[in-house]
mmCIF file of C-alpha atoms in Angstrom:
data_model
loop_
_atom_site.group_PDB
_atom_site.id
_atom_site.type_symbol
_atom_site.label_atom_id
_atom_site.label_comp_id
_atom_site.label_asym_id
_atom_site.label_seq_id
_atom_site.Cartn_x
_atom_site.Cartn_y
_atom_site.Cartn_z
ATOM 1 C CA MET Z 25 -403.420 125.764 30.410
ATOM 2 C CA ALA Z 26 -400.445 127.729 31.588
ATOM 3 C CA LEU Z 27 -400.232 125.666 34.682
ATOM 4 C CA SER Z 28 -400.492 122.469 32.823
ATOM 5 C CA SER Z 29 -397.657 123.478 30.543
ATOM 6 C CA ARG Z 30 -395.384 124.262 33.528
ATOM 7 C CA ARG Z 31 -396.052 120.865 34.885
ATOM 8 C CA ARG Z 32 -395.152 119.115 31.671
ATOM 9 C CA TYR Z 33 -391.692 120.906 31.120
ATOM 10 C CA GLN Z 34 -388.792 119.355 33.055
ATOM 11 C CA PRO Z 35 -385.200 120.385 32.063
ATOM 12 C CA VAL Z 36 -382.687 117.492 31.283
ATOM 13 C CA ASP Z 37 -379.348 117.411 33.304
ATOM 14 C CA TYR Z 38 -376.509 116.205 30.946
ATOM 15 C CA TRP Z 39 -373.583 116.832 33.267
ATOM 16 C CA PRO Z 40 -373.547 113.571 35.176
ATOM 17 C CA GLY Z 41 -373.517 111.595 31.890
ATOM 18 C CA PHE Z 42 -370.738 113.713 30.534
ATOM 19 C CA VAL Z 43 -368.685 113.176 33.674
ATOM 20 C CA ASP Z 44 -369.248 109.454 33.476
ATOM 21 C CA ALA Z 45 -368.151 109.414 29.828
ATOM 22 C CA LEU Z 46 -364.958 111.363 30.642
ATOM 23 C CA SER Z 47 -364.219 109.053 33.557
ATOM 24 C CA THR Z 48 -364.653 106.052 31.333
ATOM 25 C CA LEU Z 49 -362.413 107.575 28.605
ATOM 26 C CA LEU Z 50 -359.745 108.443 31.199
ATOM 27 C CA LEU Z 51 -359.787 104.899 32.513
ATOM 28 C CA VAL Z 52 -359.429 103.571 28.980
ATOM 29 C CA ILE Z 53 -356.473 105.879 28.280
ATOM 30 C CA ILE Z 54 -354.816 104.923 31.561
ATOM 31 C CA PHE Z 55 -355.337 101.238 30.682
ATOM 32 C CA LEU Z 56 -353.836 101.729 27.246
ATOM 33 C CA LEU Z 57 -350.838 103.592 28.709
ATOM 34 C CA THR Z 58 -350.348 100.800 31.198
ATOM 35 C CA VAL Z 59 -350.501 98.224 28.441
ATOM 36 C CA PHE Z 60 -348.051 100.260 26.312
ATOM 37 C CA MET Z 61 -345.567 100.620 29.163
ATOM 38 C CA VAL Z 62 -345.786 96.922 29.942
ATOM 39 C CA ALA Z 63 -345.213 96.161 26.229
ATOM 40 C CA GLN Z 64 -342.277 98.542 26.147
ATOM 41 C CA PHE Z 65 -340.750 96.904 29.175
ATOM 42 C CA LEU Z 66 -341.180 93.458 27.703
ATOM 43 C CA LEU Z 67 -339.829 94.598 24.315
ATOM 44 C CA GLY Z 68 -336.783 96.213 25.962
ATOM 45 C CA ARG Z 69 -336.033 92.990 27.798
ATOM 46 C CA GLU Z 70 -336.386 91.058 24.548
ATOM 47 C CA VAL Z 71 -334.054 93.471 22.678
ATOM 48 C CA SER Z 72 -331.475 93.302 25.464
ATOM 49 C CA GLY Z 73 -331.560 89.531 25.295
ATOM 50 C CA LYS Z 74 -331.073 89.609 21.510
ATOM 51 C CA ASP Z 75 -328.071 92.008 21.834
ATOM 52 C CA THR Z 76 -326.486 89.649 24.351
ATOM 53 C CA ALA Z 77 -327.089 86.705 22.015
ATOM 54 C CA LEU Z 78 -325.706 88.677 19.055
ATOM 55 C CA GLN Z 79 -322.542 89.520 20.980
ATOM 56 C CA ARG Z 80 -322.100 85.817 21.830
ATOM 57 C CA LEU Z 81 -322.588 84.941 18.142
ATOM 58 C CA ASN Z 82 -320.028 87.565 17.035
ATOM 59 C CA ALA Z 83 -317.510 86.183 19.529
ATOM 60 C CA GLN Z 84 -318.106 82.659 18.219
ATOM 61 C CA ILE Z 85 -317.730 83.888 14.576
ATOM 62 C CA ALA Z 86 -314.423 85.615 15.454
ATOM 63 C CA GLU Z 87 -313.185 82.413 17.116
ATOM 64 C CA LEU Z 88 -314.228 80.364 14.072
ATOM 65 C CA THR Z 89 -312.500 82.884 11.761
ATOM 66 C CA ASP Z 90 -309.238 82.516 13.711
ATOM 67 C CA LEU Z 91 -309.542 78.754 13.556
ATOM 68 C CA LEU Z 92 -310.188 78.920 9.794
ATOM 69 C CA ALA Z 93 -307.110 81.144 9.279
ATOM 70 C CA LEU Z 94 -304.975 78.708 11.245
ATOM 71 C CA GLU Z 95 -306.360 75.821 9.204
ATOM 72 C CA ARG Z 96 -305.635 77.640 5.917
ATOM 73 C CA SER Z 97 -302.088 78.372 7.065
ATOM 74 C CA SER Z 98 -301.644 74.709 7.914
ATOM 75 C CA VAL Z 99 -302.994 73.732 4.489
ATOM 76 C CA ARG Z 100 -300.609 76.112 2.694
ATOM 77 C CA SER Z 101 -297.689 74.795 4.729
ATOM 78 C CA ALA Z 102 -298.711 71.257 3.860
ATOM 79 C CA LYS Z 103 -298.976 72.150 0.158
ATOM 80 C CA ASP Z 104 -295.499 73.755 0.271
ATOM 81 C CA ASP Z 105 -294.095 70.655 1.901
ATOM 82 C CA ILE Z 106 -295.762 68.491 -0.763
ATOM 83 C CA SER Z 107 -294.346 70.671 -3.559
ATOM 84 C CA SER Z 108 -290.863 70.507 -2.030
ATOM 85 C CA LEU Z 109 -291.088 66.764 -1.630
ATOM 86 C CA THR Z 110 -292.352 66.404 -5.213
ATOM 87 C CA ALA Z 111 -289.442 68.490 -6.553
ATOM 88 C CA SER Z 112 -286.980 66.463 -4.487
ATOM 89 C CA LEU Z 113 -288.528 63.250 -5.765
ATOM 90 C CA GLN Z 114 -288.261 64.446 -9.373
ATOM 91 C CA ALA Z 115 -284.618 65.453 -8.827
ATOM 92 C CA VAL Z 116 -283.870 62.036 -7.318
ATOM 93 C CA GLN Z 117 -285.593 60.309 -10.241
ATOM 94 C CA SER Z 118 -283.674 62.459 -12.742
ATOM 95 C CA GLU Z 119 -280.382 61.657 -11.007
ATOM 96 C CA ARG Z 120 -281.321 57.976 -10.974
ATOM 97 C CA ASP Z 121 -282.103 58.076 -14.716
ATOM 98 C CA ARG Z 122 -278.843 59.948 -15.404
ATOM 99 C CA LEU Z 123 -276.805 57.440 -13.430
ATOM 100 C CA LYS Z 124 -278.573 54.601 -15.180
ATOM 101 C CA ALA Z 125 -277.851 56.137 -18.590
ATOM 102 C CA ALA Z 126 -274.236 56.739 -17.575
ATOM 103 C CA ALA Z 127 -273.910 53.150 -16.504
ATOM 104 C CA GLU Z 128 -275.341 51.931 -19.797
ATOM 105 C CA ALA Z 129 -273.056 54.325 -21.720
ATOM 106 C CA GLY Z 130 -270.067 53.073 -19.716
ATOM 107 C CA ALA Z 131 -270.916 49.543 -20.625
ATOM 108 C CA SER Z 132 -271.278 50.525 -24.278
ATOM 109 C CA ARG Z 133 -267.958 52.378 -24.192
ATOM 110 C CA ALA Z 134 -266.290 49.349 -22.644
ATOM 111 C CA ASP Z 135 -267.614 47.162 -25.430
ATOM 112 C CA ALA Z 136 -266.585 49.772 -27.995
ATOM 113 C CA ALA Z 137 -263.126 50.029 -26.411
ATOM 114 C CA GLY Z 138 -262.639 46.303 -26.832
ATOM 115 C CA GLY Z 139 -263.662 46.591 -30.479
ATOM 116 C CA GLN Z 140 -261.413 49.622 -30.967
ATOM 117 C CA ALA Z 141 -258.458 47.759 -29.507
ATOM 118 C CA ALA Z 142 -258.925 44.994 -32.030
ATOM 119 C CA ALA Z 143 -259.375 47.539 -34.799
ATOM 120 C CA LEU Z 144 -256.240 49.406 -33.720
ATOM 121 C CA GLN Z 145 -254.234 46.220 -33.807
ATOM 122 C CA GLY Z 146 -255.390 45.590 -37.346
ATOM 123 C CA GLN Z 147 -254.685 49.187 -38.249
ATOM 124 C CA LEU Z 148 -251.176 48.905 -36.794
ATOM 125 C CA ASP Z 149 -250.520 45.927 -39.002
ATOM 126 C CA ARG Z 150 -251.766 47.846 -42.011
ATOM 127 C CA GLU Z 151 -249.598 50.840 -41.043
ATOM 128 C CA ARG Z 152 -246.540 48.627 -40.976
ATOM 129 C CA ASP Z 153 -247.326 47.431 -44.480
ATOM 130 C CA LEU Z 154 -247.902 50.995 -45.603
ATOM 131 C CA SER Z 155 -244.621 52.089 -44.018
ATOM 132 C CA ALA Z 156 -242.752 49.497 -46.001
ATOM 133 C CA ARG Z 157 -244.433 50.608 -49.217
ATOM 134 C CA ALA Z 158 -243.825 54.272 -48.308
ATOM 135 C CA GLN Z 159 -240.126 53.604 -47.842
ATOM 136 C CA SER Z 160 -239.885 52.230 -51.351
ATOM 137 C CA GLN Z 161 -241.896 55.207 -52.652
ATOM 138 C CA ILE Z 162 -239.535 57.615 -50.855
ATOM 139 C CA GLU Z 163 -236.596 56.138 -52.672
ATOM 140 C CA LEU Z 164 -238.462 56.559 -55.944
ATOM 141 C CA LEU Z 165 -239.359 60.187 -55.052
ATOM 142 C CA ASN Z 166 -235.739 60.966 -54.241
ATOM 143 C CA GLN Z 167 -234.816 59.842 -57.715
ATOM 144 C CA GLN Z 168 -237.612 61.989 -59.189
ATOM 145 C CA ILE Z 169 -236.513 65.012 -57.109
ATOM 146 C CA ALA Z 170 -233.020 64.705 -58.458
ATOM 147 C CA ALA Z 171 -234.415 64.661 -61.981
ATOM 148 C CA LEU Z 172 -236.609 67.703 -61.167
ATOM 149 C CA ARG Z 173 -233.615 69.610 -59.848
ATOM 150 C CA ARG Z 174 -231.831 69.029 -63.096
ATOM 151 C CA GLN Z 175 -234.926 70.251 -64.975
ATOM 152 C CA MET Z 176 -235.164 73.335 -62.699
ATOM 153 C CA ALA Z 177 -231.577 74.214 -63.422
ATOM 154 C CA ALA Z 178 -232.321 74.030 -67.137
ATOM 155 C CA LEU Z 179 -235.483 76.150 -66.650
ATOM 156 C CA GLU Z 180 -233.539 78.720 -64.639
ATOM 157 C CA ASP Z 181 -231.050 79.075 -67.457
ATOM 158 C CA ALA Z 182 -233.933 79.511 -69.895
ATOM 159 C CA LEU Z 183 -235.570 82.058 -67.528
ATOM 160 C CA ASN Z 184 -232.383 84.081 -67.321
ATOM 161 C CA ALA Z 185 -232.226 84.174 -71.101
ATOM 162 C CA SER Z 186 -235.915 85.192 -71.217
ATOM 163 C CA GLU Z 187 -235.352 87.976 -68.679
ATOM 164 C CA THR Z 188 -232.541 89.280 -70.802
ATOM 165 C CA ARG Z 189 -234.818 89.348 -73.828
ATOM 166 C CA ASP Z 190 -237.583 90.925 -71.712
ATOM 167 C CA ARG Z 191 -235.298 93.758 -70.613
ATOM 168 C CA GLU Z 192 -234.408 94.391 -74.212
ATOM 169 C CA SER Z 193 -238.153 94.386 -75.089
ATOM 170 C CA GLN Z 194 -238.935 96.766 -72.226
ATOM 171 C CA ALA Z 195 -236.320 99.167 -73.497
ATOM 172 C CA LYS Z 196 -237.843 98.991 -76.974
ATOM 173 C CA LEU Z 197 -241.356 99.499 -75.515
ATOM 174 C CA ALA Z 198 -240.181 102.498 -73.511
ATOM 175 C CA ASP Z 199 -238.710 103.981 -76.670
ATOM 176 C CA LEU Z 200 -241.958 103.285 -78.551
ATOM 177 C CA GLY Z 201 -243.988 104.775 -75.688
ATOM 178 C CA SER Z 202 -241.995 107.947 -75.694
ATOM 179 C CA ARG Z 203 -242.414 108.198 -79.438
ATOM 180 C CA LEU Z 204 -246.149 107.564 -79.110
ATOM 181 C CA ASN Z 205 -246.440 110.223 -76.406
ATOM 182 C CA VAL Z 206 -244.631 112.680 -78.626
ATOM 183 C CA ALA Z 207 -246.975 111.799 -81.495
ATOM 184 C CA LEU Z 208 -250.034 112.140 -79.268
ATOM 185 C CA ALA Z 209 -248.788 115.440 -77.939
ATOM 186 C CA GLN Z 210 -248.344 116.633 -81.490
ATOM 187 C CA ARG Z 211 -251.875 115.478 -82.337
ATOM 188 C CA VAL Z 212 -253.269 117.208 -79.264
ATOM 189 C CA GLN Z 213 -251.444 120.393 -80.129
ATOM 190 C CA GLU Z 214 -252.725 120.139 -83.677
ATOM 191 C CA LEU Z 215 -256.281 119.535 -82.444
ATOM 192 C CA ASN Z 216 -255.928 122.446 -80.031
ATOM 193 C CA ARG Z 217 -254.836 124.643 -82.921
ATOM 194 C CA TYR Z 218 -257.913 123.634 -84.936
ATOM 195 C CA ARG Z 219 -260.073 124.071 -81.833
ATOM 196 C CA SER Z 220 -258.694 127.580 -81.411
ATOM 197 C CA ASP Z 221 -259.391 128.335 -85.067
ATOM 198 C CA PHE Z 222 -262.917 126.954 -84.754
ATOM 199 C CA PHE Z 223 -263.620 128.910 -81.570
ATOM 200 C CA GLY Z 224 -262.268 132.019 -83.213
ATOM 201 C CA ARG Z 225 -264.687 131.565 -86.100
ATOM 202 C CA LEU Z 226 -267.588 130.932 -83.712
ATOM 203 C CA ARG Z 227 -266.734 134.085 -81.788
ATOM 204 C CA GLN Z 228 -266.880 136.032 -85.008
ATOM 205 C CA ILE Z 229 -270.158 134.364 -86.007
ATOM 206 C CA LEU Z 230 -271.810 134.822 -82.592
ATOM 207 C CA ALA Z 231 -270.204 138.099 -81.573
ATOM 208 C CA ASP Z 232 -273.537 139.974 -81.677
ATOM 209 C CA ARG Z 233 -275.380 137.487 -79.432
ATOM 210 C CA PRO Z 234 -275.290 138.466 -75.737
ATOM 211 C CA ASP Z 235 -277.138 135.288 -74.828
ATOM 212 C CA VAL Z 236 -274.218 133.108 -76.066
ATOM 213 C CA ARG Z 237 -271.234 132.877 -73.704
ATOM 214 C CA VAL Z 238 -267.782 131.320 -73.856
ATOM 215 C CA VAL Z 239 -267.105 129.269 -70.714
ATOM 216 C CA GLY Z 240 -263.656 127.660 -70.726
ATOM 217 C CA ASP Z 241 -263.356 125.457 -73.825
ATOM 218 C CA ARG Z 242 -267.031 125.510 -74.803
ATOM 219 C CA PHE Z 243 -269.755 127.771 -76.192
ATOM 220 C CA VAL Z 244 -272.875 128.073 -74.043
ATOM 221 C CA PHE Z 245 -276.274 128.852 -75.619
ATOM 222 C CA GLN Z 246 -279.200 129.689 -73.385
ATOM 223 C CA SER Z 247 -282.013 127.230 -74.140
ATOM 224 C CA GLU Z 248 -284.410 130.076 -74.929
ATOM 225 C CA VAL Z 249 -282.217 130.939 -77.944
ATOM 226 C CA LEU Z 250 -282.871 127.527 -79.549
ATOM 227 C CA PHE Z 251 -286.039 126.130 -77.944
ATOM 228 C CA ASP Z 252 -289.366 127.258 -76.633
ATOM 229 C CA VAL Z 253 -290.068 126.677 -72.944
ATOM 230 C CA GLY Z 254 -290.464 122.958 -72.153
ATOM 231 C CA GLN Z 255 -290.076 121.931 -75.814
ATOM 232 C CA GLY Z 256 -287.599 119.591 -77.510
ATOM 233 C CA LEU Z 257 -288.022 120.876 -81.087
ATOM 234 C CA LEU Z 258 -285.836 123.660 -82.489
ATOM 235 C CA SER Z 259 -287.524 126.999 -82.881
ATOM 236 C CA GLU Z 260 -287.431 128.721 -86.270
ATOM 237 C CA ALA Z 261 -285.399 131.577 -84.778
ATOM 238 C CA ALA Z 262 -282.605 129.159 -83.821
ATOM 239 C CA LYS Z 263 -281.991 127.735 -87.276
ATOM 240 C CA PRO Z 264 -280.068 130.708 -88.785
ATOM 241 C CA GLU Z 265 -277.561 130.597 -85.915
ATOM 242 C CA LEU Z 266 -277.149 126.833 -86.249
ATOM 243 C CA ASP Z 267 -276.689 127.217 -90.014
ATOM 244 C CA LYS Z 268 -273.613 129.359 -89.320
ATOM 245 C CA ILE Z 269 -272.233 126.782 -86.874
ATOM 246 C CA ALA Z 270 -272.895 123.960 -89.359
ATOM 247 C CA GLN Z 271 -271.047 125.868 -92.081
ATOM 248 C CA ALA Z 272 -268.063 126.372 -89.757
ATOM 249 C CA LEU Z 273 -268.064 122.653 -88.852
ATOM 250 C CA VAL Z 274 -268.191 121.562 -92.494
ATOM 251 C CA GLN Z 275 -265.263 123.851 -93.270
ATOM 252 C CA LEU Z 276 -263.370 122.576 -90.208
ATOM 253 C CA ASN Z 277 -263.954 118.963 -91.240
ATOM 254 C CA GLY Z 278 -262.245 119.654 -94.547
ATOM 255 C CA GLU Z 279 -259.245 121.247 -92.800
ATOM 256 C CA ILE Z 280 -258.536 118.779 -89.984
ATOM 257 C CA PRO Z 281 -256.579 115.694 -91.152
ATOM 258 C CA SER Z 282 -258.624 112.477 -91.228
ATOM 259 C CA ASP Z 283 -256.271 110.747 -88.769
ATOM 260 C CA ILE Z 284 -257.288 113.188 -85.994
ATOM 261 C CA ASN Z 285 -260.350 111.630 -84.375
ATOM 262 C CA TRP Z 286 -262.376 114.705 -83.290
ATOM 263 C CA VAL Z 287 -266.021 115.216 -82.441
ATOM 264 C CA MET Z 288 -268.284 118.142 -81.624
ATOM 265 C CA ARG Z 289 -270.091 117.304 -78.386
ATOM 266 C CA VAL Z 290 -273.524 118.867 -77.857
ATOM 267 C CA ASP Z 291 -274.554 118.839 -74.177
ATOM 268 C CA GLY Z 292 -278.135 119.537 -73.025
ATOM 269 C CA HIS Z 293 -278.809 120.947 -69.537
ATOM 270 C CA THR Z 294 -282.029 121.948 -67.695
ATOM 271 C CA ASP Z 295 -282.983 123.564 -64.397
ATOM 272 C CA ILE Z 296 -284.248 121.622 -61.380
ATOM 273 C CA ARG Z 297 -287.959 122.262 -61.884
ATOM 274 C CA PRO Z 298 -290.055 119.231 -62.983
ATOM 275 C CA THR Z 299 -290.941 118.847 -66.638
ATOM 276 C CA ARG Z 300 -294.426 119.027 -68.081
ATOM 277 C CA GLY Z 301 -295.963 117.540 -71.186
ATOM 278 C CA ALA Z 302 -294.308 114.863 -73.332
ATOM 279 C CA PHE Z 303 -291.042 114.508 -71.360
ATOM 280 C CA PRO Z 304 -291.092 112.336 -68.229
ATOM 281 C CA SER Z 305 -287.932 113.928 -66.739
ATOM 282 C CA ASN Z 306 -285.422 116.723 -67.202
ATOM 283 C CA TRP Z 307 -282.948 114.099 -68.369
ATOM 284 C CA ALA Z 308 -285.206 113.146 -71.254
ATOM 285 C CA LEU Z 309 -285.766 116.818 -72.123
ATOM 286 C CA SER Z 310 -282.036 117.662 -72.111
ATOM 287 C CA ALA Z 311 -281.194 114.595 -74.243
ATOM 288 C CA ALA Z 312 -283.986 115.406 -76.712
ATOM 289 C CA ARG Z 313 -282.696 118.961 -77.131
ATOM 290 C CA ALA Z 314 -279.094 117.804 -77.677
ATOM 291 C CA ILE Z 315 -280.293 115.248 -80.236
ATOM 292 C CA ALA Z 316 -282.394 117.902 -82.016
ATOM 293 C CA VAL Z 317 -279.319 120.140 -82.415
ATOM 294 C CA VAL Z 318 -277.196 117.215 -83.662
ATOM 295 C CA GLU Z 319 -279.838 116.109 -86.186
ATOM 296 C CA TYR Z 320 -280.187 119.637 -87.531
ATOM 297 C CA LEU Z 321 -276.411 119.969 -87.960
ATOM 298 C CA VAL Z 322 -276.362 116.606 -89.787
ATOM 299 C CA SER Z 323 -279.130 117.867 -92.084
ATOM 300 C CA LYS Z 324 -276.867 120.819 -92.948
ATOM 301 C CA GLY Z 325 -273.977 118.610 -94.088
ATOM 302 C CA VAL Z 326 -271.993 117.989 -90.884
ATOM 303 C CA PRO Z 327 -270.753 114.352 -90.856
ATOM 304 C CA PRO Z 328 -272.715 112.415 -88.202
ATOM 305 C CA GLN Z 329 -269.576 110.608 -87.011
ATOM 306 C CA ARG Z 330 -268.215 114.026 -85.942
ATOM 307 C CA LEU Z 331 -271.161 114.785 -83.644
ATOM 308 C CA LEU Z 332 -272.049 113.554 -80.165
ATOM 309 C CA ALA Z 333 -275.264 114.284 -78.209
ATOM 310 C CA ALA Z 334 -275.394 114.074 -74.415
ATOM 311 C CA GLY Z 335 -278.135 114.926 -71.906
ATOM 312 C CA PHE Z 336 -277.216 115.918 -68.328
ATOM 313 C CA GLY Z 337 -280.638 116.975 -67.018
ATOM 314 C CA GLU Z 338 -280.470 119.207 -63.940
ATOM 315 C CA PHE Z 339 -277.421 117.486 -62.437
ATOM 316 C CA GLN Z 340 -274.641 119.899 -63.559
ATOM 317 C CA PRO Z 341 -275.957 123.386 -62.717
ATOM 318 C CA LEU Z 342 -273.906 126.540 -63.215
ATOM 319 C CA ASP Z 343 -275.801 128.292 -60.413
ATOM 320 C CA THR Z 344 -277.254 126.391 -57.445
ATOM 321 C CA ALA Z 345 -279.504 129.255 -56.308
ATOM 322 C CA GLN Z 346 -283.265 128.779 -56.640
ATOM 323 C CA THR Z 347 -284.074 131.989 -58.462
ATOM 324 C CA GLU Z 348 -285.403 132.725 -61.928
ATOM 325 C CA ASP Z 349 -282.008 134.075 -63.020
ATOM 326 C CA ALA Z 350 -280.265 130.891 -61.814
ATOM 327 C CA TYR Z 351 -282.862 128.733 -63.567
ATOM 328 C CA ARG Z 352 -282.301 130.701 -66.794
ATOM 329 C CA ARG Z 353 -278.504 130.236 -66.596
ATOM 330 C CA ASN Z 354 -278.819 126.494 -65.988
ATOM 331 C CA ARG Z 355 -281.113 125.933 -69.025
ATOM 332 C CA ARG Z 356 -278.435 125.768 -71.732
ATOM 333 C CA ILE Z 357 -276.898 123.972 -74.698
ATOM 334 C CA GLU Z 358 -273.089 123.627 -74.699
ATOM 335 C CA LEU Z 359 -270.826 122.993 -77.729
ATOM 336 C CA LYS Z 360 -267.392 121.534 -77.162
ATOM 337 C CA LEU Z 361 -264.784 120.392 -79.711
ATOM 338 C CA THR Z 362 -262.916 117.381 -78.281
ATOM 339 C CA GLU Z 363 -261.388 113.984 -79.061
ATOM 340 C CA ARG Z 364 -263.534 110.916 -79.357
#
């Protein structure tokens, strides 16, 4: 059995088949490389041919571009020539129309000149007639001028007489004026004397009030003495002081002669700060305070025709500084005895 098994086993030799397969694969690879190289050669030739053709096309495009530029330049030149010719044609047509109009106007003027000549001849005839009538009128005017000269001589005599009377009247007026000035000066002196007496009485009445000052020819009350802040009604504390002033005014009214036309002016002043409440402006507040003082004095027997109320608002300050002390000084009521 061992012998029979040796006879049946025969080893297989794969090497020759493997060598044949490798040879076949190598031949295939060599064939493919050959085909690839041939394709590369053919493709290179094709690409070279296309580059040459592309260069020829680029040269042709450049030539066509130059030709197109030349053609455009020619077109622009032609358009410029056409524009110039059109402008020249329009100028020629305008000149032709102008000359035609001038010719027509010349013909019209010639016709008008003929008509004017005829009209001038007629006007000359009329002027001759007018000259004859004017000559007769001149003679008449000469006669009237002579009559006017006689009248002027008479008027001059009358004017001389009037000037003489006027000089006499001027002398009388000058004398009356000097007399009137003397009388007025006497009245002013008399009023000044009563003003001095009145101010002397007020100084005595208000001597103990440091918040009442004498400034020139007037008494100055600080507003806080008579009114509360921002108010137009008299405070109760102000009424005793105003009673004394009213009594002095009533006494003064009985002493000053009735022919002296005097008034007591009450001036209201405020500071520059805006008002609040019922008064739309400082002017309204200052006028309301002056009127309140005047009405109270009238209620105490002072004749109303001897009182005058004026409101000045913030427009006549004593101190232009913007401090509380300046504001306090500017809020004031002033009393001044003056002529109406």
